[in-house]
CSV table of C-alpha atoms and ligand atoms in Angstrom, one decimal:
chain,number,residue,atom,x,y,z
B,1,UNK,CA,0.0,0.0,0.0
B,2,UNK,CA,1.2,3.5,-0.7
B,3,UNK,CA,1.9,5.7,2.4
B,4,UNK,CA,2.8,9.4,2.4
B,5,UNK,CA,5.8,10.3,4.5
B,6,UNK,CA,3.5,11.5,7.2
B,7,UNK,CA,1.6,8.3,7.4
B,8,UNK,CA,4.9,6.4,7.4
B,9,UNK,CA,6.0,8.3,10.5
B,10,UNK,CA,2.9,7.5,12.2
B,11,UNK,CA,3.3,4.1,11.5
B,12,UNK,CA,6.9,4.0,12.6
B,13,UNK,CA,6.2,5.3,16.0
B,14,UNK,CA,7.3,8.9,15.5
B,15,UNK,CA,4.2,10.1,17.2
B,16,UNK,CA,4.3,7.5,20.0
B,17,UNK,CA,3.2,3.9,20.4
B,18,UNK,CA,-0.6,4.5,20.6
B,19,UNK,CA,-0.7,6.4,17.2
B,20,UNK,CA,1.6,3.8,15.8
B,21,UNK,CA,-1.0,1.0,16.8
B,22,UNK,CA,-3.7,2.9,15.5
B,23,UNK,CA,-2.1,3.4,12.3
B,24,UNK,CA,-1.2,-0.3,12.1
B,25,UNK,CA,-4.9,-1.2,12.5
B,26,UNK,CA,-5.9,1.0,9.7
B,27,UNK,CA,-3.2,-0.3,7.3
B,28,UNK,CA,-4.0,-3.8,8.3
B,29,UNK,CA,-7.6,-3.5,7.3
B,30,UNK,CA,-6.6,-1.7,4.1
B,31,UNK,CA,-4.4,-4.7,3.2
B,32,UNK,CA,-7.1,-7.2,4.0
B,33,UNK,CA,-9.4,-5.4,1.4
B,34,UNK,CA,-6.6,-4.6,-1.0
B,35,UNK,CA,-6.6,-0.8,-0.6
B,36,UNK,CA,-3.9,1.0,-2.5
B,37,UNK,CA,-3.7,4.0,-0.3
B,38,UNK,CA,-5.4,5.8,2.6
B,39,UNK,CA,-7.7,8.7,2.5
B,40,UNK,CA,-8.1,11.6,4.9
B,41,UNK,CA,-11.5,11.5,6.7
B,42,UNK,CA,-13.7,14.5,7.7
B,43,UNK,CA,-15.2,13.0,10.6
B,44,UNK,CA,-15.8,9.8,12.6
B,45,UNK,CA,-18.8,8.2,14.2
B,46,UNK,CA,-17.7,5.7,16.9
B,47,UNK,CA,-19.8,2.6,18.0
B,48,UNK,CA,-18.7,0.6,21.1
B,49,UNK,CA,-19.9,2.9,23.9
B,50,UNK,CA,-22.5,1.0,25.7
B,51,UNK,CA,-21.1,-1.1,28.7
B,52,UNK,CA,-23.7,-3.6,27.8
B,53,UNK,CA,-22.1,-4.3,24.4
B,54,UNK,CA,-18.5,-3.8,25.0
B,55,UNK,CA,-18.1,-5.1,28.6
B,56,UNK,CA,-14.7,-4.8,30.3
B,57,UNK,CA,-12.6,-5.6,27.2
B,58,UNK,CA,-12.7,-1.9,26.1
B,59,UNK,CA,-10.6,-0.9,29.1
B,60,UNK,CA,-7.4,-2.6,28.0
B,61,UNK,CA,-8.0,-0.8,24.6
B,62,UNK,CA,-8.3,2.5,26.4
B,63,UNK,CA,-5.1,1.6,28.5
B,64,UNK,CA,-3.0,1.3,25.5
B,65,UNK,CA,-4.3,4.5,23.9
B,66,UNK,CA,-3.7,6.5,27.1
B,67,UNK,CA,0.0,5.9,27.2
B,68,UNK,CA,0.5,8.9,25.0
B,69,UNK,CA,-1.4,12.2,25.5
B,70,UNK,CA,-3.3,11.9,22.2
B,71,UNK,CA,-6.4,13.6,20.9
B,72,UNK,CA,-8.8,13.1,17.9
B,73,UNK,CA,-7.8,14.8,14.7
B,74,UNK,CA,-11.2,15.2,13.3
B,75,UNK,CA,-14.8,15.8,14.6
B,76,UNK,CA,-16.0,12.6,16.2
B,77,UNK,CA,-19.2,11.4,17.4
B,78,UNK,CA,-20.2,8.7,20.1
B,79,UNK,CA,-22.9,6.2,19.5
B,80,UNK,CA,-25.6,5.8,22.3
B,81,UNK,CA,-24.5,4.5,25.8
B,82,UNK,CA,-26.2,2.0,27.9
B,83,UNK,CA,-28.3,4.4,29.9
B,84,UNK,CA,-29.5,8.0,30.2
B,85,UNK,CA,-26.7,9.7,32.0
B,86,UNK,CA,-29.1,11.6,34.2
B,87,UNK,CA,-32.2,9.2,34.7
B,88,UNK,CA,-30.3,5.8,34.8
B,89,UNK,CA,-31.8,5.0,38.2
B,90,UNK,CA,-35.5,5.6,36.9
B,91,UNK,CA,-34.5,3.1,34.0
B,92,UNK,CA,-33.6,0.5,36.4
B,93,UNK,CA,-29.8,0.5,35.7
B,94,UNK,CA,-27.7,-0.8,38.5
B,95,UNK,CA,-25.0,1.4,40.3
B,96,UNK,CA,-22.2,-1.0,39.0
B,97,UNK,CA,-23.2,-0.7,35.5
B,98,UNK,CA,-23.5,3.1,35.6
B,99,UNK,CA,-20.1,3.3,37.2
B,100,UNK,CA,-18.5,1.3,34.4
B,101,UNK,CA,-20.5,3.3,31.8
B,102,UNK,CA,-19.1,6.6,33.3
B,103,UNK,CA,-15.6,5.3,33.2
B,104,UNK,CA,-15.9,4.6,29.5
B,105,UNK,CA,-17.2,8.0,28.8
B,106,UNK,CA,-14.5,9.6,30.8
B,107,UNK,CA,-12.0,7.7,28.5
B,108,UNK,CA,-13.4,9.0,25.4
B,109,UNK,CA,-13.6,12.4,26.7
B,110,UNK,CA,-9.8,12.3,27.6
B,111,UNK,CA,-9.2,11.4,24.0
B,112,UNK,CA,-11.1,14.5,22.8
B,113,UNK,CA,-14.6,13.0,22.1
B,114,UNK,CA,-17.7,14.7,23.6
B,115,UNK,CA,-20.5,12.3,24.8
B,116,UNK,CA,-23.0,13.2,22.0
B,117,UNK,CA,-24.2,9.6,22.4
B,118,UNK,CA,-26.5,9.3,19.3
B,119,UNK,CA,-26.6,7.1,16.3
B,120,UNK,CA,-27.9,10.4,14.4
B,121,UNK,CA,-25.1,12.9,14.3
B,122,UNK,CA,-26.7,14.4,11.1
B,123,UNK,CA,-29.7,15.6,13.3
B,124,UNK,CA,-27.5,17.4,15.8
B,125,UNK,CA,-25.6,19.7,13.5
B,126,UNK,CA,-23.4,17.4,11.4
B,127,UNK,CA,-24.6,16.8,7.8
B,128,UNK,CA,-22.0,14.8,5.9
B,129,UNK,CA,-21.0,16.6,2.8
B,130,UNK,CA,-21.4,15.2,-0.6
B,131,UNK,CA,-18.5,13.0,-1.7
B,132,UNK,CA,-16.8,13.6,1.7
B,133,UNK,CA,-14.7,10.6,3.2
B,134,UNK,CA,-15.8,9.6,6.7
B,135,UNK,CA,-15.1,6.5,9.0
B,136,UNK,CA,-18.4,6.0,10.6
B,137,UNK,CA,-19.3,2.7,12.4
B,138,UNK,CA,-23.0,2.7,13.5
B,139,UNK,CA,-24.7,0.8,10.6
B,140,UNK,CA,-27.7,2.9,10.3
B,141,UNK,CA,-25.7,6.2,10.2
B,142,UNK,CA,-23.3,4.6,7.6
B,143,UNK,CA,-26.1,3.9,5.2
B,144,UNK,CA,-27.6,7.3,5.8
B,145,UNK,CA,-24.2,9.0,5.1
B,146,UNK,CA,-23.7,7.0,1.9
B,147,UNK,CA,-27.4,7.0,0.6
B,148,UNK,CA,-29.1,10.1,1.7
B,149,UNK,CA,-26.0,12.4,2.0
B,150,UNK,CA,-23.8,10.9,-0.8
B,151,UNK,CA,-20.8,10.9,1.6
B,152,UNK,CA,-18.4,7.9,1.4
B,153,UNK,CA,-17.9,5.5,4.4
B,154,UNK,CA,-17.4,1.9,4.9
B,155,UNK,CA,-19.0,0.3,8.0
B,156,UNK,CA,-16.2,0.6,10.4
B,157,UNK,CA,-15.9,-1.4,13.7
B,158,UNK,CA,-15.6,0.7,16.9
B,159,UNK,CA,-11.9,0.2,17.3
B,160,UNK,CA,-11.1,1.1,13.5
B,161,UNK,CA,-13.3,4.2,13.6
B,162,UNK,CA,-11.5,5.3,16.8
B,163,UNK,CA,-8.2,4.5,15.1
B,164,UNK,CA,-9.3,6.8,12.2
B,165,UNK,CA,-10.3,9.5,14.6
B,166,UNK,CA,-6.8,9.5,16.3
B,167,UNK,CA,-4.9,9.3,12.9
B,168,UNK,CA,-7.1,11.1,10.7
B,169,UNK,CA,-7.1,8.4,7.9
B,170,UNK,CA,-9.0,5.3,6.8
B,171,UNK,CA,-8.0,2.8,4.1
B,172,UNK,CA,-9.4,3.7,0.5
B,173,UNK,CA,-11.6,0.7,-0.5
B,174,UNK,CA,-15.3,-0.3,-0.7
B,175,UNK,CA,-17.7,2.6,-0.4
B,176,UNK,CA,-14.8,5.1,-0.8
B,177,UNK,CA,-14.4,4.1,-4.6
B,178,UNK,CA,-16.9,5.5,-7.0
B,179,UNK,CA,-17.1,2.1,-9.0
B,180,UNK,CA,-18.3,0.3,-6.1
B,181,UNK,CA,-21.3,2.5,-5.4
B,182,UNK,CA,-23.4,1.7,-8.6
B,183,UNK,CA,-26.7,-0.1,-7.8
B,184,UNK,CA,-26.9,-3.8,-8.4
B,185,UNK,CA,-30.7,-4.3,-8.2
B,186,UNK,CA,-33.7,-2.2,-9.4
B,187,UNK,CA,-36.7,-2.4,-6.8
B,188,UNK,CA,-40.0,-1.2,-8.1
B,189,UNK,CA,-42.0,-0.1,-5.2
B,190,UNK,CA,-45.7,-1.0,-6.1
B,191,UNK,CA,-47.5,-0.5,-2.9
B,192,UNK,CA,-48.6,2.6,-0.9
B,193,UNK,CA,-45.8,4.1,1.2
B,194,UNK,CA,-47.6,6.1,3.7
B,195,UNK,CA,-46.5,5.7,7.2
B,196,UNK,CA,-42.8,5.5,8.5
B,197,UNK,CA,-43.2,1.8,9.3
B,198,UNK,CA,-43.9,1.2,5.5
B,199,UNK,CA,-40.3,2.4,4.9
B,200,UNK,CA,-39.0,0.3,7.7
B,201,UNK,CA,-40.7,-2.8,6.3
B,202,UNK,CA,-39.3,-2.1,2.9
B,203,UNK,CA,-35.8,-1.8,4.3
B,204,UNK,CA,-36.1,-4.9,6.3
B,205,UNK,CA,-37.5,-6.9,3.3
B,206,UNK,CA,-34.6,-5.9,1.1
B,207,UNK,CA,-31.8,-6.5,3.7
B,208,UNK,CA,-33.1,-9.9,4.7
B,209,UNK,CA,-33.4,-11.1,1.1
B,210,UNK,CA,-30.5,-9.5,-0.7
B,211,UNK,CA,-27.9,-9.0,2.1
B,212,UNK,CA,-25.2,-6.6,0.9
B,213,UNK,CA,-26.5,-5.7,-2.4
B,214,UNK,CA,-27.0,-2.0,-3.2
B,215,UNK,CA,-30.5,-1.1,-4.4
B,216,UNK,CA,-32.0,1.6,-6.5
B,217,UNK,CA,-35.7,2.0,-5.4
B,218,UNK,CA,-38.2,3.4,-8.1
B,219,UNK,CA,-41.8,4.4,-7.4
B,220,UNK,CA,-40.9,6.3,-4.2
B,221,UNK,CA,-42.2,9.9,-4.8
B,222,UNK,CA,-41.3,11.6,-1.5
B,223,UNK,CA,-38.2,10.6,0.8
B,224,UNK,CA,-37.9,12.8,3.8
B,225,UNK,CA,-35.1,12.5,6.3
B,226,UNK,CA,-37.4,10.5,8.6
B,227,UNK,CA,-38.3,8.1,5.8
B,228,UNK,CA,-34.8,7.4,5.0
B,229,UNK,CA,-33.8,6.9,8.4
B,230,UNK,CA,-36.2,4.1,8.9
B,231,UNK,CA,-35.7,2.7,5.5
B,232,UNK,CA,-31.8,2.6,5.7
B,233,UNK,CA,-31.6,1.3,9.5
B,234,UNK,CA,-33.7,-1.7,8.6
B,235,UNK,CA,-31.7,-2.6,5.5
B,236,UNK,CA,-28.5,-2.4,7.5
B,237,UNK,CA,-30.0,-4.6,10.2
B,238,UNK,CA,-31.7,-7.4,8.4
B,239,UNK,CA,-28.9,-7.3,6.0
B,240,UNK,CA,-25.6,-5.5,5.6
B,241,UNK,CA,-26.6,-3.0,2.9
B,242,UNK,CA,-24.0,-0.2,2.9
B,243,UNK,CA,-25.7,2.1,0.4
B,244,UNK,CA,-29.0,2.8,-1.2
B,245,UNK,CA,-30.2,5.0,-4.0
B,246,UNK,CA,-33.9,6.3,-4.8
B,247,UNK,CA,-34.4,7.2,-8.3
B,248,UNK,CA,-34.4,11.1,-8.9
B,249,UNK,CA,-34.2,11.7,-5.1
B,250,UNK,CA,-30.9,10.6,-3.5
B,251,UNK,CA,-27.7,12.6,-4.7
B,252,UNK,CA,-26.1,9.9,-6.7
B,253,UNK,CA,-29.4,9.1,-8.4
B,254,UNK,CA,-30.5,12.5,-9.2
B,255,UNK,CA,-29.1,12.6,-12.8
B,256,UNK,CA,-30.4,9.1,-13.8
B,257,UNK,CA,-26.9,8.0,-14.6
B,258,UNK,CA,-27.8,4.3,-13.5
B,259,UNK,CA,-29.5,3.2,-16.8
B,260,UNK,CA,-27.5,0.0,-17.3
B,261,UNK,CA,-29.3,-3.3,-17.3
B,262,UNK,CA,-30.2,-4.5,-13.9
B,263,UNK,CA,-32.4,-7.2,-12.6
B,264,UNK,CA,-35.7,-5.7,-11.6
B,265,UNK,CA,-37.7,-7.0,-8.6
B,266,UNK,CA,-41.2,-5.8,-7.3
B,267,UNK,CA,-42.1,-4.9,-3.8
B,268,UNK,CA,-45.7,-5.3,-3.5
B,269,UNK,CA,-48.4,-5.6,-0.7
B,270,UNK,CA,-47.6,-9.3,-0.5
B,271,UNK,CA,-43.8,-8.7,0.4
B,272,UNK,CA,-45.0,-6.1,3.0
B,273,UNK,CA,-47.4,-8.5,4.4
B,274,UNK,CA,-44.5,-11.2,4.6
B,275,UNK,CA,-42.5,-8.9,7.0
B,276,UNK,CA,-45.5,-7.9,9.0
B,277,UNK,CA,-46.3,-11.6,9.7
B,278,UNK,CA,-42.8,-12.0,11.1
B,279,UNK,CA,-43.7,-9.6,14.0
B,280,UNK,CA,-47.1,-10.3,15.2
B,281,UNK,CA,-48.4,-10.8,18.6
B,282,UNK,CA,-51.4,-10.1,20.8
B,283,UNK,CA,-51.7,-6.3,20.8
B,284,UNK,CA,-53.8,-6.3,24.0
B,285,UNK,CA,-50.8,-7.6,25.9
B,286,UNK,CA,-48.3,-4.8,25.0
B,287,UNK,CA,-46.4,-3.6,28.0
B,288,UNK,CA,-43.8,-1.5,26.4
B,289,UNK,CA,-43.6,0.7,23.4
B,290,UNK,CA,-40.3,1.8,22.2
B,291,UNK,CA,-39.8,4.6,19.5
B,292,UNK,CA,-36.8,6.2,18.3
B,293,UNK,CA,-34.6,3.7,16.5
B,294,UNK,CA,-32.7,5.5,14.9
B,295,UNK,CA,-33.0,8.3,17.4
B,296,UNK,CA,-36.1,10.4,17.0
B,297,UNK,CA,-35.8,13.7,15.3
B,298,UNK,CA,-37.7,16.8,16.3
B,299,UNK,CA,-40.4,16.3,13.7
B,300,UNK,CA,-41.0,12.8,15.1
B,301,UNK,CA,-41.3,14.0,18.6
B,302,UNK,CA,-43.7,16.7,17.4
B,303,UNK,CA,-45.7,14.1,15.5
B,304,UNK,CA,-46.0,11.8,18.6
B,305,UNK,CA,-46.9,14.8,20.9
B,306,UNK,CA,-49.6,15.9,18.6
B,307,UNK,CA,-50.9,12.4,18.3
B,308,UNK,CA,-51.0,12.0,22.1
B,309,UNK,CA,-52.5,15.4,22.7
B,310,UNK,CA,-55.4,15.2,25.3
B,311,UNK,CA,-55.0,11.4,25.5
B,312,UNK,CA,-53.6,9.3,28.3
B,313,UNK,CA,-51.7,6.0,28.0
B,314,UNK,CA,-53.1,3.0,29.8
B,315,UNK,CA,-51.6,2.5,33.3
B,316,UNK,CA,-50.1,-1.0,32.5
B,317,UNK,CA,-48.1,0.2,29.4
B,318,UNK,CA,-45.0,2.2,29.2
B,319,UNK,CA,-44.1,4.4,26.3
B,320,UNK,CA,-40.3,5.0,25.9
B,321,UNK,CA,-39.0,7.3,23.3
B,322,UNK,CA,-35.2,7.6,22.5
B,323,UNK,CA,-33.5,10.7,21.2
B,324,UNK,CA,-30.3,12.6,21.7
B,325,UNK,CA,-29.7,15.2,24.5
B,326,UNK,CA,-29.5,18.0,21.9
B,327,UNK,CA,-32.8,17.2,20.3
B,328,UNK,CA,-34.4,16.8,23.7
B,329,UNK,CA,-33.1,20.3,24.8
B,330,UNK,CA,-34.4,22.0,21.6
B,331,UNK,CA,-37.9,20.3,22.0
B,332,UNK,CA,-38.2,20.8,25.8
B,333,UNK,CA,-38.4,24.5,25.4
B,334,UNK,CA,-41.1,24.3,22.8
B,335,UNK,CA,-43.4,22.2,25.0
B,336,UNK,CA,-43.2,19.1,22.9
B,337,UNK,CA,-41.7,16.9,25.6
B,338,UNK,CA,-44.2,18.1,28.2
B,339,UNK,CA,-47.2,17.1,25.9
B,340,UNK,CA,-45.6,13.5,25.7
B,341,UNK,CA,-45.0,13.4,29.4
B,342,UNK,CA,-48.6,14.7,30.4
B,343,UNK,CA,-49.8,11.6,28.5
B,344,UNK,CA,-47.7,9.3,30.4
B,345,UNK,CA,-44.8,8.8,27.9
B,346,UNK,CA,-41.2,9.0,28.7
B,347,UNK,CA,-38.3,10.5,26.7
B,348,UNK,CA,-34.9,9.2,27.3
B,349,UNK,CA,-31.6,10.4,25.9
B,350,UNK,CA,-28.1,9.0,25.4
B,351,UNK,CA,-29.1,5.5,25.1
B,352,UNK,CA,-31.5,3.2,23.1
B,353,UNK,CA,-33.8,0.2,23.3
B,354,UNK,CA,-31.0,-2.2,21.9
B,355,UNK,CA,-28.0,-1.0,23.8
B,356,UNK,CA,-29.7,-0.4,27.3
B,357,UNK,CA,-29.5,-3.8,29.3
B,358,UNK,CA,-33.1,-3.4,30.9
B,359,UNK,CA,-35.4,-3.3,28.1
B,360,UNK,CA,-35.8,-7.0,27.3
B,361,UNK,CA,-35.2,-8.0,31.0
B,362,UNK,CA,-38.2,-6.0,32.4
B,363,UNK,CA,-40.7,-6.2,29.7
B,364,UNK,CA,-42.5,-9.0,27.8
B,365,UNK,CA,-44.5,-7.9,24.8
B,366,UNK,CA,-42.8,-5.0,23.1
B,367,UNK,CA,-44.2,-2.9,20.1
B,368,UNK,CA,-42.2,-0.6,17.9
B,369,UNK,CA,-42.4,1.3,14.6
B,370,UNK,CA,-38.7,0.4,13.7
B,371,UNK,CA,-37.8,-2.9,11.9
B,372,UNK,CA,-34.2,-2.5,13.2
B,373,UNK,CA,-35.5,-2.3,16.8
B,374,UNK,CA,-37.8,-5.2,16.1
B,375,UNK,CA,-35.0,-7.2,14.7
B,376,UNK,CA,-32.5,-6.8,17.5
B,377,UNK,CA,-35.1,-7.0,20.3
B,378,UNK,CA,-36.3,-10.3,18.9
B,379,UNK,CA,-32.9,-11.9,18.5
B,380,UNK,CA,-32.7,-15.2,20.4
B,381,UNK,CA,-36.2,-14.9,21.4
B,382,UNK,CA,-39.6,-15.8,20.4
B,383,UNK,CA,-40.5,-13.5,17.5
B,384,UNK,CA,-44.1,-13.2,18.8
B,385,UNK,CA,-42.9,-11.0,21.7
B,386,UNK,CA,-42.2,-8.2,19.3
B,387,UNK,CA,-44.8,-6.2,17.3
B,388,UNK,CA,-44.0,-4.0,14.4
B,389,UNK,CA,-46.8,-1.4,14.0
B,390,UNK,CA,-47.4,2.1,12.5
B,391,UNK,CA,-47.6,5.0,14.9
B,392,UNK,CA,-51.3,5.4,14.5
B,393,UNK,CA,-51.8,1.6,15.4
B,394,UNK,CA,-49.5,1.9,18.5
B,395,UNK,CA,-51.4,4.9,19.8
B,396,UNK,CA,-54.9,3.4,19.1
B,397,UNK,CA,-53.9,0.4,21.2
B,398,UNK,CA,-52.1,1.9,24.1
B,399,UNK,CA,-54.2,5.0,24.9
B,400,UNK,CA,-57.4,5.0,27.0
B,401,UNK,CA,-60.7,5.6,25.4
B,402,UNK,CA,-61.9,9.1,25.6
W,501,F3S,FE1,-29.7,3.9,17.0
W,501,F3S,FE2,-29.9,2.2,18.8
W,501,F3S,FE3,-31.4,1.9,16.7
W,501,F3S,S1,-28.0,2.9,18.1
W,501,F3S,S2,-30.2,2.8,15.2
W,501,F3S,S3,-31.5,3.7,18.1
W,501,F3S,S4,-30.4,0.3,17.7
């Protein structure tokens, strides 16, 4: 692999052993995938934050990095942690868990990374630029960056995105190369796409069936950020799709340059039903509803608050919504959060339904509008415990009759 003089110096230890180890990791990954060079990154997004998912192993990695006094070289964002940093006791998190979680965040802060704790950095002030190179690791954020914004990132692991944050480089292969970003399958959407859950179902169906293929969707007339968020997170969960295009809408599909022959597949009401049938249960027994996978936007919170206005959630059902601290602060001042809380809902930040340890432990029948959340919450469990529903369906079941 070609390395610049500066990159050679990093690798050879001129900036200390921690930077050398990080560079070694970046170069090794590049070697495995046949990269010819490295590319500077504009930002990184780092998974591997929740103590629930990383355990104690992360502390030896931090110990190695802390040998030298190093700081990240580019803006870097942390994925959700295992708990709301303020309301962890209310969530039922133990003091031992909280202690370990705070230690992890302290270590990241020493490296210069603020605890943004969200999978949606693009909602809190960082929208990736078209064609910019990134090293992001949260799968839903990776596919949004590639598909919705037209930026370029592979799906990094937690350690490799951190290595990129500390060196400023990633290996140039995969999604960083234009020729690898062409669509491989044309999907004609032939059913109504009305609710957010419809986009989640389409994404789930595609990922489950076609794994890591790159689709171009036709027949989607409107794709706002919330649609794209649900569509892409589902594709990256049931499969490992790194990028999607929507004809005439997403940046790389705006000029219709993908006219070459491609196999065409239809997504109809039948395919939609196939996915819905995987997540069915007894609606009357729901004891928890989780919304905000990926983290809820201000618009979603507004939508939820309006739907719940003057309604009350049934006493034996919890509604937990997940978002980032920044979105919470913005919406709290506009009374959106108080409307949700008045109805009996809770809005948690810094964490989510998948990386927080108490969700499955404490609840039996869980409903959500996110196929990604449904996929992870049903892992290793009886699928019938998880329901995938639209927001109107959810609210009609969980609120008291007026
Ligand atoms: Fe985000 Fe957690 Fe879903 S990290 S994409 S809310 S599983």
